[in-house]
Coordinates of C-alpha atoms in Angstrom, one line a residue:
M1 CA 34.4 28.2 186.1
I2 CA 35.1 31.6 184.6
S3 CA 32.9 34.5 183.5
E4 CA 33.5 36.3 180.2
P5 CA 35.3 39.3 181.7
E6 CA 37.8 37.0 183.3
M7 CA 38.6 35.2 180.1
A8 CA 40.2 38.1 178.3
G9 CA 43.6 36.4 178.5
E10 CA 45.0 33.9 176.0
G11 CA 45.2 30.2 176.7
E12 CA 48.8 29.1 176.8
S13 CA 48.5 25.4 175.9
A14 CA 46.0 23.0 174.4
G15 CA 44.2 20.0 175.9
A16 CA 42.0 21.6 178.5
V17 CA 40.3 19.3 180.9
D18 CA 38.1 20.2 183.8
L19 CA 36.2 18.5 186.6
V20 CA 33.8 15.7 186.3
S21 CA 30.7 14.9 188.1
D22 CA 27.6 12.7 187.9
T23 CA 23.9 12.8 187.0
D24 CA 21.5 9.8 186.5
R25 CA 22.8 6.7 184.7
P26 CA 26.0 5.1 183.4
P27 CA 26.9 5.6 179.7
P28 CA 26.5 2.6 177.3
L29 CA 29.3 0.0 177.4
G30 CA 31.6 0.3 174.5
R31 CA 30.6 3.9 173.6
F32 CA 34.2 5.1 174.3
A33 CA 36.2 2.0 173.2
G34 CA 39.8 3.0 173.1
R35 CA 39.2 6.0 175.2
P36 CA 38.1 4.7 178.6
W37 CA 38.5 8.1 180.2
A38 CA 36.6 10.1 177.6
W39 CA 33.1 9.8 179.2
A40 CA 34.5 11.2 182.4
L41 CA 36.0 14.4 181.1
G42 CA 33.1 16.7 180.0
A43 CA 32.0 18.8 182.9
A44 CA 34.1 21.8 182.0
V45 CA 31.5 23.7 180.0
V46 CA 28.7 23.1 182.4
T47 CA 30.8 24.0 185.4
S48 CA 32.1 27.1 183.7
A49 CA 28.5 28.2 183.1
V50 CA 27.6 27.7 186.7
W51 CA 30.6 29.7 187.9
A52 CA 29.9 32.5 185.5
A53 CA 26.3 32.7 186.5
V54 CA 27.2 32.8 190.2
L55 CA 29.8 35.6 189.7
Q56 CA 27.5 37.7 187.5
G57 CA 24.7 37.4 190.2
T58 CA 27.0 38.7 193.0
G59 CA 28.4 41.9 191.4
Y60 CA 31.8 40.4 190.6
G61 CA 34.6 42.9 190.3
H62 CA 33.5 45.6 192.7
T63 CA 35.5 44.9 195.9
A64 CA 39.1 44.9 197.0
A65 CA 41.5 42.4 195.6
P66 CA 42.0 39.3 197.7
D67 CA 45.2 37.8 199.1
L68 CA 46.6 35.1 196.8
H69 CA 49.0 33.8 199.4
G70 CA 51.8 33.5 196.9
Y71 CA 50.1 30.8 194.7
G72 CA 50.9 30.7 191.0
V73 CA 49.7 28.7 188.0
D74 CA 53.1 28.0 186.4
A75 CA 53.7 24.6 188.1
A76 CA 52.1 21.6 186.4
P77 CA 49.6 20.3 188.9
C78 CA 48.9 16.9 187.3
T79 CA 52.0 15.0 188.0
N80 CA 52.5 11.8 189.9
L81 CA 54.6 13.8 192.4
H82 CA 51.9 16.4 193.0
M83 CA 49.1 13.8 193.3
Q84 CA 50.5 12.0 196.3
P85 CA 49.5 9.9 198.2
L86 CA 46.5 9.4 195.9
A87 CA 48.4 8.4 192.8
D88 CA 50.3 5.7 194.7
D89 CA 47.3 4.3 196.5
L90 CA 45.4 3.8 193.2
G91 CA 47.8 1.0 192.3
S92 CA 47.9 2.0 188.7
V93 CA 50.8 0.7 186.7
S94 CA 50.9 3.6 184.2
F95 CA 49.9 7.2 184.2
G96 CA 49.2 9.6 181.3
Q97 CA 48.7 13.4 181.6
I98 CA 46.4 15.6 179.5
P99 CA 48.6 18.7 179.2
P100 CA 47.6 21.7 181.5
K101 CA 45.7 24.6 180.0
V102 CA 46.8 27.9 181.5
T103 CA 44.6 31.0 181.0
R104 CA 45.6 34.5 182.3
S105 CA 43.7 37.8 182.5
A106 CA 43.6 40.9 184.6
A107 CA 40.9 39.3 186.8
L108 CA 41.8 35.6 186.9
D109 CA 44.7 33.2 186.3
R110 CA 43.7 29.6 185.9
V111 CA 45.3 26.2 185.2
S112 CA 43.4 22.9 184.7
C113 CA 44.7 19.4 183.8
T114 CA 44.0 15.7 184.2
L115 CA 46.1 12.8 185.3
I116 CA 44.9 9.3 184.2
G117 CA 46.1 6.1 185.7
S118 CA 45.3 2.6 184.4
A119 CA 45.9 -1.0 185.5
K120 CA 45.0 -4.2 183.6
D121 CA 43.7 -7.3 185.3
A122 CA 44.6 -10.8 184.0
D123 CA 40.9 -11.6 183.3
G124 CA 40.6 -9.0 180.5
W125 CA 39.3 -6.1 182.5
S126 CA 41.2 -2.9 183.3
K127 CA 40.5 -0.1 185.7
T128 CA 41.0 3.6 184.8
Y129 CA 41.2 6.4 187.3
T130 CA 40.8 10.0 186.3
M131 CA 42.1 12.8 188.6
A132 CA 41.0 16.2 187.4
V133 CA 42.5 19.4 188.9
A134 CA 41.9 23.1 188.6
V135 CA 43.5 26.0 190.3
E136 CA 42.0 29.5 190.0
L137 CA 43.6 32.7 191.3
H138 CA 40.9 35.4 191.6
K139 CA 42.7 38.8 191.5
K140 CA 39.8 41.2 191.5
K141 CA 37.3 39.9 194.0
D142 CA 37.5 37.3 196.8
P143 CA 35.5 34.3 195.7
A144 CA 34.3 33.5 199.3
D145 CA 30.7 34.4 198.6
E146 CA 30.5 32.1 195.6
F147 CA 32.7 29.2 196.9
D148 CA 30.0 27.2 198.6
A149 CA 27.5 27.6 195.8
L150 CA 30.1 26.5 193.2
S151 CA 31.1 23.4 195.1
R152 CA 27.5 22.2 195.5
S153 CA 26.4 23.1 192.0
D154 CA 29.3 21.2 190.4
A155 CA 28.0 17.9 191.8
T156 CA 25.2 17.8 189.2
T157 CA 27.2 18.4 186.1
A158 CA 27.4 16.0 183.2
A159 CA 30.0 14.2 181.1
S160 CA 30.3 14.8 177.4
T161 CA 32.1 13.3 174.3
E162 CA 34.1 15.1 171.7
T163 CA 31.0 15.3 169.5
G164 CA 29.2 17.4 172.1
L165 CA 26.7 14.6 173.0
L166 CA 26.0 14.8 176.7
M167 CA 26.3 11.5 178.4
S168 CA 25.4 10.9 182.1
Y169 CA 26.8 8.4 184.4
M170 CA 25.8 6.8 187.6
K171 CA 24.3 8.9 190.4
S172 CA 25.2 8.0 193.9
P173 CA 24.2 9.6 197.3
E174 CA 26.4 12.5 198.2
R175 CA 27.8 13.4 201.6
I176 CA 29.3 16.9 202.1
T177 CA 31.8 17.5 204.9
H178 CA 34.1 20.3 205.7
P179 CA 37.7 19.2 206.4
E180 CA 39.6 21.4 208.7
G181 CA 43.1 22.8 208.3
L182 CA 42.8 23.4 204.5
G183 CA 43.0 27.1 203.5
D184 CA 40.1 29.2 204.7
E185 CA 37.3 26.7 203.9
A186 CA 37.0 23.3 202.3
N187 CA 34.1 21.2 201.0
L188 CA 34.5 17.4 200.4
I189 CA 31.7 16.0 198.3
A190 CA 31.8 12.2 198.5
G191 CA 29.8 9.5 196.8
D192 CA 30.4 5.9 195.9
F193 CA 31.7 6.8 192.4
Q194 CA 33.0 10.3 192.6
Q195 CA 35.1 12.1 195.2
S196 CA 35.5 15.9 194.9
L197 CA 37.4 18.3 197.2
Y198 CA 37.2 22.1 196.9
V199 CA 39.4 24.5 198.9
R200 CA 39.5 28.3 199.1
H201 CA 42.5 30.1 200.4
G202 CA 42.0 33.8 200.1
G203 CA 41.5 34.4 196.3
A204 CA 42.9 31.0 195.4
V205 CA 40.4 28.2 194.7
F206 CA 41.6 24.6 194.3
S207 CA 39.6 21.6 193.1
L208 CA 40.4 17.9 192.9
T209 CA 38.0 15.2 191.6
L210 CA 38.5 11.5 191.3
V211 CA 36.3 9.1 189.2
G212 CA 37.0 5.6 187.9
S213 CA 35.8 3.2 185.2
N214 CA 35.9 -0.5 184.5
D215 CA 36.9 -1.3 180.9
W216 CA 36.8 -4.6 178.9
D217 CA 39.5 -5.5 176.4
E218 CA 37.4 -5.9 173.3
S219 CA 40.1 -7.9 171.5
R220 CA 38.9 -10.8 173.7
G221 CA 35.4 -10.6 172.3
Q222 CA 32.2 -9.7 174.1
A223 CA 32.5 -8.6 177.7
P224 CA 31.4 -11.3 180.2
T225 CA 27.9 -10.9 181.5
G226 CA 26.4 -11.4 185.0
A227 CA 23.3 -13.3 186.1
D228 CA 21.1 -10.4 185.1
G229 CA 22.5 -10.4 181.5
G230 CA 24.3 -7.1 182.0
P231 CA 28.1 -6.6 182.0
E232 CA 30.0 -8.6 184.7
R233 CA 31.3 -5.3 186.0
Q234 CA 29.5 -2.0 186.0
R235 CA 31.0 0.7 183.8
V236 CA 31.5 3.2 186.7
A237 CA 34.0 2.1 189.3
D238 CA 33.6 2.6 193.1
T239 CA 36.2 5.1 194.2
S240 CA 35.0 5.5 197.8
A241 CA 38.1 3.6 199.2
F242 CA 40.3 6.5 198.1
R243 CA 38.3 9.2 199.7
K244 CA 40.8 9.3 202.6
D245 CA 43.5 10.4 200.1
L246 CA 41.9 13.6 198.9
V247 CA 42.8 15.8 201.9
P248 CA 46.5 14.9 202.1
T249 CA 46.8 15.0 198.3
M250 CA 45.3 18.5 198.3
R251 CA 47.9 19.6 200.8
T252 CA 50.6 18.3 198.5
L253 CA 49.1 20.1 195.6
M254 CA 48.7 23.4 197.5
R255 CA 52.4 23.3 198.6
A256 CA 53.5 22.7 195.0
M257 CA 51.5 25.6 193.6
A258 CA 52.9 27.9 196.3
Q259 CA 56.4 27.3 195.2
P260 CA 58.1 29.0 192.1
P261 CA 58.8 26.5 189.3
S262 CA 62.4 25.2 189.2
S263 CA 64.6 26.7 186.6
S264 CA 66.4 24.3 184.2

């Protein structure tokens, strides 16, 4: 989500993860055995390209600096505590975090990370939920003009693997609403399989995306099939039941990023 001039700063940690989205069809079952979340983690490059193109087309860098409202990028966004009430409502028995990546420059500070929750069923299936977060602090130009275009464009990005092969997953109808009481403006992009919430507060832009997958324990042999001969459960999990949690979870996240990190 960053143009080249903004990326002059050094990254402070490895393991970058960005938002996910959907295109046309689910990836093949078993492609990501052992990494049930991998197919859901590849939109960073595509989304960054969209963001950069939008910024370049609007004369980025030629207006007064925006108000950052005291937000910082030092706090780790992707913790169970900062993802409440969503993390609790998912019902996952374990969580793992892909470490945050922090990037700083004269124009933009940014942190992105992912929290992954999983729960196993007794029948050999497990469900994995991926919560992807990004916080951007635009220090040179207010991103208001680009905010709406960014949110809508991100809904068509793709997932990729570590080999660079782009894989698409199931497309579902999207409904865009604008929750009130979150920053200056907010866009909630909701489908059956992906829920994304974007918020702008002055020069700060927050994003939170949830996707899920159904995964079969291959140590039990072949996955059970349905009447149509396909897998008993579709690869992409329906996350629409958790849509209600995105707004209160975003409020939790914004409060956390507005507070200085505690000293040890």
